mmCIF file of C-alpha atoms and ligand atoms in Angstrom:
data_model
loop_
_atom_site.group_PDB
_atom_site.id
_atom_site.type_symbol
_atom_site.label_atom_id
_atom_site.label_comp_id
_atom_site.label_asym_id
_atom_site.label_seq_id
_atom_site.Cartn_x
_atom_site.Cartn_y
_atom_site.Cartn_z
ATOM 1 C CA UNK A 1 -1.816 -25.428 6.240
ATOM 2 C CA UNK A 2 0.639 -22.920 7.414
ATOM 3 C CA UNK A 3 2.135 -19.712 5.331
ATOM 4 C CA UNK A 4 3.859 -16.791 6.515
ATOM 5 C CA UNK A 5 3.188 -13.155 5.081
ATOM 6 C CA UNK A 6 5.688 -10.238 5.258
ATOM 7 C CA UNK A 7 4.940 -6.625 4.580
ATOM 8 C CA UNK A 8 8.109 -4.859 3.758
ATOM 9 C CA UNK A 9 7.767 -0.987 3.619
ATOM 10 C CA UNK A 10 10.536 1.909 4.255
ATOM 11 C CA UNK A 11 9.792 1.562 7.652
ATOM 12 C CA UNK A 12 8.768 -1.625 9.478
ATOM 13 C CA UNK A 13 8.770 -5.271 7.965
ATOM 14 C CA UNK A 14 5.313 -6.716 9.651
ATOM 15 C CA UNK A 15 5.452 -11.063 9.194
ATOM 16 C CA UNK A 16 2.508 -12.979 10.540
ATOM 17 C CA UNK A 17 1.826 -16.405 10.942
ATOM 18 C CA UNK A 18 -1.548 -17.410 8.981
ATOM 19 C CA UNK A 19 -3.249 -20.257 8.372
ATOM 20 C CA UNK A 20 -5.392 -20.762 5.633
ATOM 21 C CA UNK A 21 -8.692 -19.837 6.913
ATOM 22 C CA UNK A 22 -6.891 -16.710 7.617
ATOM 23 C CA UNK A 23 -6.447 -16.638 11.134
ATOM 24 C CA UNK A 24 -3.563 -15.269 12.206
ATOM 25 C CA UNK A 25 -1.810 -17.283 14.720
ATOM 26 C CA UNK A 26 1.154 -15.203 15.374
ATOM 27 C CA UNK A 27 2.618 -11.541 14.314
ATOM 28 C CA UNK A 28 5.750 -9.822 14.399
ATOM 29 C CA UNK A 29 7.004 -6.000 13.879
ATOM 30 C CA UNK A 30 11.114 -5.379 13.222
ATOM 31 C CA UNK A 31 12.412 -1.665 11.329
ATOM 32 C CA UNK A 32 13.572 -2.189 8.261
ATOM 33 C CA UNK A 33 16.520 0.000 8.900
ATOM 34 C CA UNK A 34 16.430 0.837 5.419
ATOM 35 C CA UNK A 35 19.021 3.611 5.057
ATOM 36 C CA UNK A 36 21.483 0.926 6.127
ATOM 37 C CA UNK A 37 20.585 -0.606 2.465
ATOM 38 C CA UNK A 38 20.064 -4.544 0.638
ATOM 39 C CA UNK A 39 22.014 -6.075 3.331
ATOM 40 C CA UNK A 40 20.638 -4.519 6.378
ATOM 41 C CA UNK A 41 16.918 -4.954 4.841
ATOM 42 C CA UNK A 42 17.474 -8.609 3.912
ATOM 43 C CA UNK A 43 18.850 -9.509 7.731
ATOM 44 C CA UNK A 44 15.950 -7.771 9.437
ATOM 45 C CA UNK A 45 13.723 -9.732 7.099
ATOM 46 C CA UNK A 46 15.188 -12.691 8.324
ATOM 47 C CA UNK A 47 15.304 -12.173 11.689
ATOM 48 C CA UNK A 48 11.102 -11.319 10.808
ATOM 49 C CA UNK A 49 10.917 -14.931 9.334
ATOM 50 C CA UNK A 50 13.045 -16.752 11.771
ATOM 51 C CA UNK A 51 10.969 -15.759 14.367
ATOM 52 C CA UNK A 52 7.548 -17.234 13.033
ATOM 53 C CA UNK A 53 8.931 -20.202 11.016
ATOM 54 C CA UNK A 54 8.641 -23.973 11.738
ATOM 55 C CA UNK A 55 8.153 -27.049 10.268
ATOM 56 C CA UNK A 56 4.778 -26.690 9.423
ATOM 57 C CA UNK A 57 5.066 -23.835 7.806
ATOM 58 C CA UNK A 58 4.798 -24.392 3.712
ATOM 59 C CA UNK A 59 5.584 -20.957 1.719
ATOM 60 C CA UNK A 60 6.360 -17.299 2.561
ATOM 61 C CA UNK A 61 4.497 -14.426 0.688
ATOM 62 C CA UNK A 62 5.866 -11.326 0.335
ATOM 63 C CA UNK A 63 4.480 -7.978 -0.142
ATOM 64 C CA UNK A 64 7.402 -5.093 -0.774
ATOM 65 C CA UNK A 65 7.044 -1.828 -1.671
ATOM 66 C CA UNK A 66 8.147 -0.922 -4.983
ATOM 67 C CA UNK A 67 7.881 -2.270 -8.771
ATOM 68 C CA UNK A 68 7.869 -6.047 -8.034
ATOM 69 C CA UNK A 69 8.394 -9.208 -10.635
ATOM 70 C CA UNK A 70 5.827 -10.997 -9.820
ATOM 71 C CA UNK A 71 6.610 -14.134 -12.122
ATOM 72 C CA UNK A 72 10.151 -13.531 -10.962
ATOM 73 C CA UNK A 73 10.020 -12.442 -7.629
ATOM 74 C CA UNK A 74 12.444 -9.621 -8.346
ATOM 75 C CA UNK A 75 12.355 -6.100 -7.142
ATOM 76 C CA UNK A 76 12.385 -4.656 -10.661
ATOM 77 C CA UNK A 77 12.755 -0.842 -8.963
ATOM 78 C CA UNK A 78 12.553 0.570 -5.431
ATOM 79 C CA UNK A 79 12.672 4.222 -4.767
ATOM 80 C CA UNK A 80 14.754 5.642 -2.212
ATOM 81 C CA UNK A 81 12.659 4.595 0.748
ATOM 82 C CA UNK A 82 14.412 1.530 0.471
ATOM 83 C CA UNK A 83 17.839 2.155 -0.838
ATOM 84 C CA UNK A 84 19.679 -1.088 -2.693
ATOM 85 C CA UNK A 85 16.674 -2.875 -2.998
ATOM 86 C CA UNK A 86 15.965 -2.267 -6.999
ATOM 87 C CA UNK A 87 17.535 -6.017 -8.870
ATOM 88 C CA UNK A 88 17.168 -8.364 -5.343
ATOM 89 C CA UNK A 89 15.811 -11.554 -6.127
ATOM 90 C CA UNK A 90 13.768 -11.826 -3.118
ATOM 91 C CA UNK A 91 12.293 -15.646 -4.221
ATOM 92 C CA UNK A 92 15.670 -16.834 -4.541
ATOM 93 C CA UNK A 93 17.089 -15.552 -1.935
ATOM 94 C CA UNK A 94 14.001 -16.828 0.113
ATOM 95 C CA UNK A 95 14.046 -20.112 -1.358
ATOM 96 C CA UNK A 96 17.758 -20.988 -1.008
ATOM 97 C CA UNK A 97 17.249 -19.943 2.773
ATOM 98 C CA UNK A 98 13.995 -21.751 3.721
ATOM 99 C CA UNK A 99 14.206 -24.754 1.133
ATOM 100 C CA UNK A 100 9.550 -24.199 0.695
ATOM 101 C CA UNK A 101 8.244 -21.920 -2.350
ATOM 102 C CA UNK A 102 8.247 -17.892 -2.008
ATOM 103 C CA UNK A 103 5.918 -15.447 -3.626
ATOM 104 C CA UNK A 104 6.741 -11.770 -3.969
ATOM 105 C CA UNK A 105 4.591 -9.311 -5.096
ATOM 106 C CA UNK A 106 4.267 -5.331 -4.753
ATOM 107 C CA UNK A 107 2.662 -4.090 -1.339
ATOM 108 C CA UNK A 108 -0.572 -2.358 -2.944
ATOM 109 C CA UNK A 109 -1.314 -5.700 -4.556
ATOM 110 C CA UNK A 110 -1.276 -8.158 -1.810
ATOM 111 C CA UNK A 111 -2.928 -5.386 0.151
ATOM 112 C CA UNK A 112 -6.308 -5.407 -2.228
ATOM 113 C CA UNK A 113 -5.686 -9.593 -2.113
ATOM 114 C CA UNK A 114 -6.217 -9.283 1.488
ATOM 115 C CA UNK A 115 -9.207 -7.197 1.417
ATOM 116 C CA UNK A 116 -11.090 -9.108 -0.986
ATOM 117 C CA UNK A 117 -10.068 -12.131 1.392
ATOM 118 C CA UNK A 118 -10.981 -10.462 4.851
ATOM 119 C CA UNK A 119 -11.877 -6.894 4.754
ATOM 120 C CA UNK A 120 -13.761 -4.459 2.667
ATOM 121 C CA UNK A 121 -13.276 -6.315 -1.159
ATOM 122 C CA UNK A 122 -15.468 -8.865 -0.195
ATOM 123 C CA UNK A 123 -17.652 -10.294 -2.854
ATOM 124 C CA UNK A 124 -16.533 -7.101 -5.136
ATOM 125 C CA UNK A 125 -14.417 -8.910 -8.432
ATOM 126 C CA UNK A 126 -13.397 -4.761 -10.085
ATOM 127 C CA UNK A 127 -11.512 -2.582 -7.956
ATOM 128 C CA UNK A 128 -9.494 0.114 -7.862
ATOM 129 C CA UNK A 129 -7.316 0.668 -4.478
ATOM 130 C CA UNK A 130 -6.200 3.916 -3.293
ATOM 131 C CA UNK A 131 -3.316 3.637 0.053
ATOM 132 C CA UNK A 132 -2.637 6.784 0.988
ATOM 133 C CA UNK A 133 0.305 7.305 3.303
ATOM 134 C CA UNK A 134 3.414 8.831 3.002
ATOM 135 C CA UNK A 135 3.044 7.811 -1.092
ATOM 136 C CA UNK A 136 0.307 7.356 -2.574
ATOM 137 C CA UNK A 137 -0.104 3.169 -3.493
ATOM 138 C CA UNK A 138 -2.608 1.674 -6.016
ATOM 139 C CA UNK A 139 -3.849 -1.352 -7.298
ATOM 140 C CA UNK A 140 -6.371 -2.537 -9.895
ATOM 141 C CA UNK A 141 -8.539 -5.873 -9.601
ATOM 142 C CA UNK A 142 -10.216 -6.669 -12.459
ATOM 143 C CA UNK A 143 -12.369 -9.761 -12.687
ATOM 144 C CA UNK A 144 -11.031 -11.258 -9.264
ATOM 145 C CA UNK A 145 -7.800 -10.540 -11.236
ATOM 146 C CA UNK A 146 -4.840 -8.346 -10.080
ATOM 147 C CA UNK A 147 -3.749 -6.229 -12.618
ATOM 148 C CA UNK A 148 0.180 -6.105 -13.102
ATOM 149 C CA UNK A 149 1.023 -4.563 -16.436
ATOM 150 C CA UNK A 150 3.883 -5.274 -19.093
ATOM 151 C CA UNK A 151 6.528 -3.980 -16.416
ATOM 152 C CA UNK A 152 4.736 -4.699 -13.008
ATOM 153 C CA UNK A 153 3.887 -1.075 -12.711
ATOM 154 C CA UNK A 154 -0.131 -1.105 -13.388
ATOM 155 C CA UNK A 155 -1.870 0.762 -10.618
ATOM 156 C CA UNK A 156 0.948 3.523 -9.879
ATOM 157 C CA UNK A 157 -2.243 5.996 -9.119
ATOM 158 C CA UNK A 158 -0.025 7.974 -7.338
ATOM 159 C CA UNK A 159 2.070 9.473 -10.074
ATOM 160 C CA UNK A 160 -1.123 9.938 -12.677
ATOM 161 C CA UNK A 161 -0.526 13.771 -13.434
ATOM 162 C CA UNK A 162 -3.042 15.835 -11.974
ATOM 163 C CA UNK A 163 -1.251 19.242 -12.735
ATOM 164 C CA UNK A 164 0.680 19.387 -15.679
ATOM 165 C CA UNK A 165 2.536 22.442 -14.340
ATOM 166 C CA UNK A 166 2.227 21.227 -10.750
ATOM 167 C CA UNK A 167 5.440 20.194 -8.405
ATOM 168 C CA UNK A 168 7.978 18.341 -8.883
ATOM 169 C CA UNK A 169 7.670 14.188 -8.366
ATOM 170 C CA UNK A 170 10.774 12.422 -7.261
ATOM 171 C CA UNK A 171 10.076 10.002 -10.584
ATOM 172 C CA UNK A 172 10.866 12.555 -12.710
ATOM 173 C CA UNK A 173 7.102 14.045 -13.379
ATOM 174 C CA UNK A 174 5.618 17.250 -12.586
ATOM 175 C CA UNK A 175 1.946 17.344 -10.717
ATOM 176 C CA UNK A 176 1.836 14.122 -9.340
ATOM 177 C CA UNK A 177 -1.093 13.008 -7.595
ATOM 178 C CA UNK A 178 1.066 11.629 -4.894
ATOM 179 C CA UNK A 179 2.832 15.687 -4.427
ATOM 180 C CA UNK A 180 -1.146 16.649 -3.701
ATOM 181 C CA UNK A 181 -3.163 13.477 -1.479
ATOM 182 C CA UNK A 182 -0.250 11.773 0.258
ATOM 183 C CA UNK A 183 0.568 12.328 3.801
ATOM 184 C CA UNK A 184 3.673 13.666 3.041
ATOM 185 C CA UNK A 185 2.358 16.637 0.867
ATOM 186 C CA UNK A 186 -0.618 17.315 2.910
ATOM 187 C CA UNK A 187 2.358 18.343 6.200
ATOM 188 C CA UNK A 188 3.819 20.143 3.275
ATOM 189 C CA UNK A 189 1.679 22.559 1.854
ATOM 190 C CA UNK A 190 0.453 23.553 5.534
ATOM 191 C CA UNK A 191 4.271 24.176 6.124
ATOM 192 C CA UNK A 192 4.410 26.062 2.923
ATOM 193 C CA UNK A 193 1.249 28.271 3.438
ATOM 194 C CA UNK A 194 1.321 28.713 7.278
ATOM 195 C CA UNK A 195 5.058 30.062 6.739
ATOM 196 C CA UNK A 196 6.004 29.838 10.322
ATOM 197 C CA UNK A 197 4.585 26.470 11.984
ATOM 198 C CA UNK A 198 5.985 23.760 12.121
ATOM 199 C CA UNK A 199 4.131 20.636 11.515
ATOM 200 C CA UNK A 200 4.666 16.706 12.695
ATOM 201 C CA UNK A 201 2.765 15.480 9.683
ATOM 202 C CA UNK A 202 -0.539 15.275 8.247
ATOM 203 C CA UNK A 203 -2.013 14.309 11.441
ATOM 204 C CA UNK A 204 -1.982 17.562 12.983
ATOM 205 C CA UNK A 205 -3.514 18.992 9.675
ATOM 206 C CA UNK A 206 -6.036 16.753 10.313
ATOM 207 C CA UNK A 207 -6.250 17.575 14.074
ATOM 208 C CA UNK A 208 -6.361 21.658 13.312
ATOM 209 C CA UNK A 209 -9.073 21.183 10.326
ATOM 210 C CA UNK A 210 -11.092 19.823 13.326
ATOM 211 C CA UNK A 211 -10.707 22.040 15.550
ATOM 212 C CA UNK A 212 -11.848 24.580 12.519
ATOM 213 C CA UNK A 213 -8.118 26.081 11.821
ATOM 214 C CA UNK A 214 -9.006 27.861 8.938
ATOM 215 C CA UNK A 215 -5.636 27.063 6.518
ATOM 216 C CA UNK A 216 -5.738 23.409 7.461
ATOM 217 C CA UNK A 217 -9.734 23.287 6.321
ATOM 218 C CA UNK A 218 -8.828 24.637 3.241
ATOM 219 C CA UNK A 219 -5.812 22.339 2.749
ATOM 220 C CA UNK A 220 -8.257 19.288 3.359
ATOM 221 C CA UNK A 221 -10.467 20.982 0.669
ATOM 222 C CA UNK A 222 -8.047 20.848 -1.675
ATOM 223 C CA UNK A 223 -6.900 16.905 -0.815
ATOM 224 C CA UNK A 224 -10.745 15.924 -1.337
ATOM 225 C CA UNK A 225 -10.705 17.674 -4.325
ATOM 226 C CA UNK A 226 -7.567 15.980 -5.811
ATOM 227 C CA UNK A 227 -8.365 12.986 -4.641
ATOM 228 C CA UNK A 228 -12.117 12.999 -6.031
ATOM 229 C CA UNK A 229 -10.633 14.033 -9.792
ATOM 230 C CA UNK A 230 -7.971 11.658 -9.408
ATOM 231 C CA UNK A 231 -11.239 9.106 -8.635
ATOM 232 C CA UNK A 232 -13.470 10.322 -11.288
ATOM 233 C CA UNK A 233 -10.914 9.829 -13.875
ATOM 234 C CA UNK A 234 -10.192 6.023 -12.795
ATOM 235 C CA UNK A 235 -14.316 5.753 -12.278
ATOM 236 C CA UNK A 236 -14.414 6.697 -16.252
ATOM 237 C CA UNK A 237 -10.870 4.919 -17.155
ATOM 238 C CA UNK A 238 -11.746 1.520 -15.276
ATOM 239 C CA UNK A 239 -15.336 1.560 -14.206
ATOM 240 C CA UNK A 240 -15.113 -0.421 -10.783
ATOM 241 C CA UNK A 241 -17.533 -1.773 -8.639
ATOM 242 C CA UNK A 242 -15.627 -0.535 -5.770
ATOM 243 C CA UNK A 243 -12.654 2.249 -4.743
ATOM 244 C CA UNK A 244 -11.183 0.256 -1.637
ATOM 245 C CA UNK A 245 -9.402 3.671 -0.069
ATOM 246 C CA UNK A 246 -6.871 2.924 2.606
ATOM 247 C CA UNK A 247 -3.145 3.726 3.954
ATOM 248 C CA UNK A 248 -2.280 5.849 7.147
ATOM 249 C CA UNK A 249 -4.467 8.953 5.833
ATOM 250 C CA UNK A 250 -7.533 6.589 6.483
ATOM 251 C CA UNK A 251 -7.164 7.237 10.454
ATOM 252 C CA UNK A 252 -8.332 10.633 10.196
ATOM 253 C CA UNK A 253 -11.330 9.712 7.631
ATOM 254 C CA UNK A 254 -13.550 11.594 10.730
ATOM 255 C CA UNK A 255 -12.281 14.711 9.477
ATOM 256 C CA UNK A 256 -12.654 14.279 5.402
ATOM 257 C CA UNK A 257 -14.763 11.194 4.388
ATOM 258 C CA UNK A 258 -18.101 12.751 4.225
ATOM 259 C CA UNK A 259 -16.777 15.417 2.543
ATOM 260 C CA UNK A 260 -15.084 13.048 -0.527
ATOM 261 C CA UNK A 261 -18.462 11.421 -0.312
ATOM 262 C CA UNK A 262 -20.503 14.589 -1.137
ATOM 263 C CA UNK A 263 -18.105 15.809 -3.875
ATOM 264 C CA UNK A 264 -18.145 12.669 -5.390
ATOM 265 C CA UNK A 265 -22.358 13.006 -5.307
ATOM 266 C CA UNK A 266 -22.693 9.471 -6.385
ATOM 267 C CA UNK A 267 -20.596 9.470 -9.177
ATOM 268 C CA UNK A 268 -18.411 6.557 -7.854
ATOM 269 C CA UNK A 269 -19.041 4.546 -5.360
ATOM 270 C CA UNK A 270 -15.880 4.788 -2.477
ATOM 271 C CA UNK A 271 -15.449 2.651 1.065
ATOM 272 C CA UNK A 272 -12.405 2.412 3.711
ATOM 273 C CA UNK A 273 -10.413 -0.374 3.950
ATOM 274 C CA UNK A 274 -10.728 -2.668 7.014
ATOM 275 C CA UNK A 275 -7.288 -4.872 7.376
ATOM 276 C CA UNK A 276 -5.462 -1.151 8.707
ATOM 277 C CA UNK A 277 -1.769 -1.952 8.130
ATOM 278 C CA UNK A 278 -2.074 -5.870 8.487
ATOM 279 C CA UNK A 279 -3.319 -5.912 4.901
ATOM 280 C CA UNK A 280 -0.135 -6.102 2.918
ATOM 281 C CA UNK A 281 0.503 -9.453 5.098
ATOM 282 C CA UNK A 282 -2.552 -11.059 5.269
ATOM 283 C CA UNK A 283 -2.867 -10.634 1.193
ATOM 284 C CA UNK A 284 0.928 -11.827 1.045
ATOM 285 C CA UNK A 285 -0.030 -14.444 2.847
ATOM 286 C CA UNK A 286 -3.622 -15.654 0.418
ATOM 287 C CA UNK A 287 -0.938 -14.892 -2.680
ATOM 288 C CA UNK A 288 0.932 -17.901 -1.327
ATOM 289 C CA UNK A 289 -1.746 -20.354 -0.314
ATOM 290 C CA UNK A 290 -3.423 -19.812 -4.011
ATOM 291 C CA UNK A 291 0.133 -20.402 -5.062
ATOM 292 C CA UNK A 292 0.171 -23.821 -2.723
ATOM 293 C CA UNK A 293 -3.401 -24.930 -3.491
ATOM 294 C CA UNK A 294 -2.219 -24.072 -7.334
ATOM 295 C CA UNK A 295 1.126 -26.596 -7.818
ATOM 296 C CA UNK A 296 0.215 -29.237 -5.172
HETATM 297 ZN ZN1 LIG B 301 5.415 11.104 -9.745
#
């Protein structure tokens, strides 16, 4: 058997070609060109499909960022990073184009799917997942089971409040968890507290903190110590086996892992996740060969 998986973020919409031991047979990258809204998003993801698809293939999985229907296979809400997107009904759409069943579900979800199918969730059946990128992503396993919620928004880690009195989240929130660990924040307060440098992103944080810049060390201080309260509460809340952490922060783990490690003491147990950025789409992918192996 033959599925496709699609990973749609803000940025690029990755589609691979899997079969359903898992191997991926072939992959391919186009932008999402997201500013240019529904329309714009929907055409690159075809042009993403059309490119793998053939008459083997049997259903298309599909992991999107936002709040996602996953009975429905609506977008229930999708922040700005992909503007329009909140109310499409990506399985109809999906269906009425490619005539074989569709499965949509949020990003952070068929990301821990493919982990526990190829990368570091492996034999683990409780687990909390951290992706930490530009957002901050989550997503709860419990008993082998994902956990969605009453409004597909279970695992939203990112906007747990961490500082009542903290800054302002662009849901509305103050002290976010997401305006502390993500990428996007870590740039930020270097920006903020270094006054005059200007800085790429929280790569170069990264980069400086090794090379023992003194503001950047104590920036990636304060991320492991966010990030370890943000863990410790979830450790206590939902008592996991595991804490899969990934996203684009992972790439730097050289510079802060042991350090999350040792201020966790062994409080909760934490490791990195393996599939990089192919995880969305190799978990979309599993969502719709459970789906297949389900209802045939
Ligand atoms: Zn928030």
């Amino acid at each position: 058997m033959k599925v496709i998986g699609v990973d749609i973020g803000g940025t690029k919409i990755l589609g691979g070609l899997i079969d359903e031991r898992g191997n991926l047979l072939e992959e391919t990258l186009v932008y999402t060109k997201a500013h240019l809204g529904r329309e714009k998003i929907l055409e690159n993801l075809f042009i993403a499909i059309d490119k793998l698809i053939d008459k083997d293939v049997k259903g298309i999985g599909i992991g999107s960022a936002g709040r996602i229907n996953f009975k429905e296979g609506i977008v229930e809400y999708a922040t700005d990073n992909l503007p329009g997107w909140t109310g499409c009904n990506l399985k109809q759409l999906l269906e009425d184009r490619y005539k074989i069943p569709v499965i949509a579900d949020n990003d952070v979800n068929a990301a821990v799917i493919g982990e526990i199918w190829q990368g570091a969730g492996r034999g683990y059946k409780d687990i909390v997942m951290i992706a930490i990128g530009t957002g901050v992503g989550g997503a709860i396993v419990y008993n082998g089971e994902v956990i969605r919620g009453g409004s597909w928004s279970a695992g939203e880690i990112g906007h747990m409040i961490l500082y009542p009195k903290g800054r302002q989240c662009n849901c509305g929130q103050r002290g976010c968890l997401e305006q502390y660990v993500s990428g996007t924040a870590i740039a930020r307060t270097y920006s903020e507290v270094s006054k005059e440098k200007k800085i790429a992103g929280a790569e170069e944080v990264f980069l400086l903190a090794e090379k023992g810049d003194k503001m950047a060390l104590e920036i990636v201080n304060d991320f492991v110590n966010s990030l370890s309260i943000a863990i410790l509460s979830l450790k206590n809340l939902l008592d996991p086996e595991i804490f899969i952490i990934g996203g684009g922060v992972i790439g730097a783990k050289r510079v802060w892992w042991d350090k999350l490690k040792k201020t966790l003491e062994n409080r909760a147990s934490i490791t990195p996740a393996q599939l990089e950025n192919k995880a969305t789409m190799v978990g979309a992918a599993k969502l719709i060969i459970d789906y297949l192996s389900k209802n045939n």
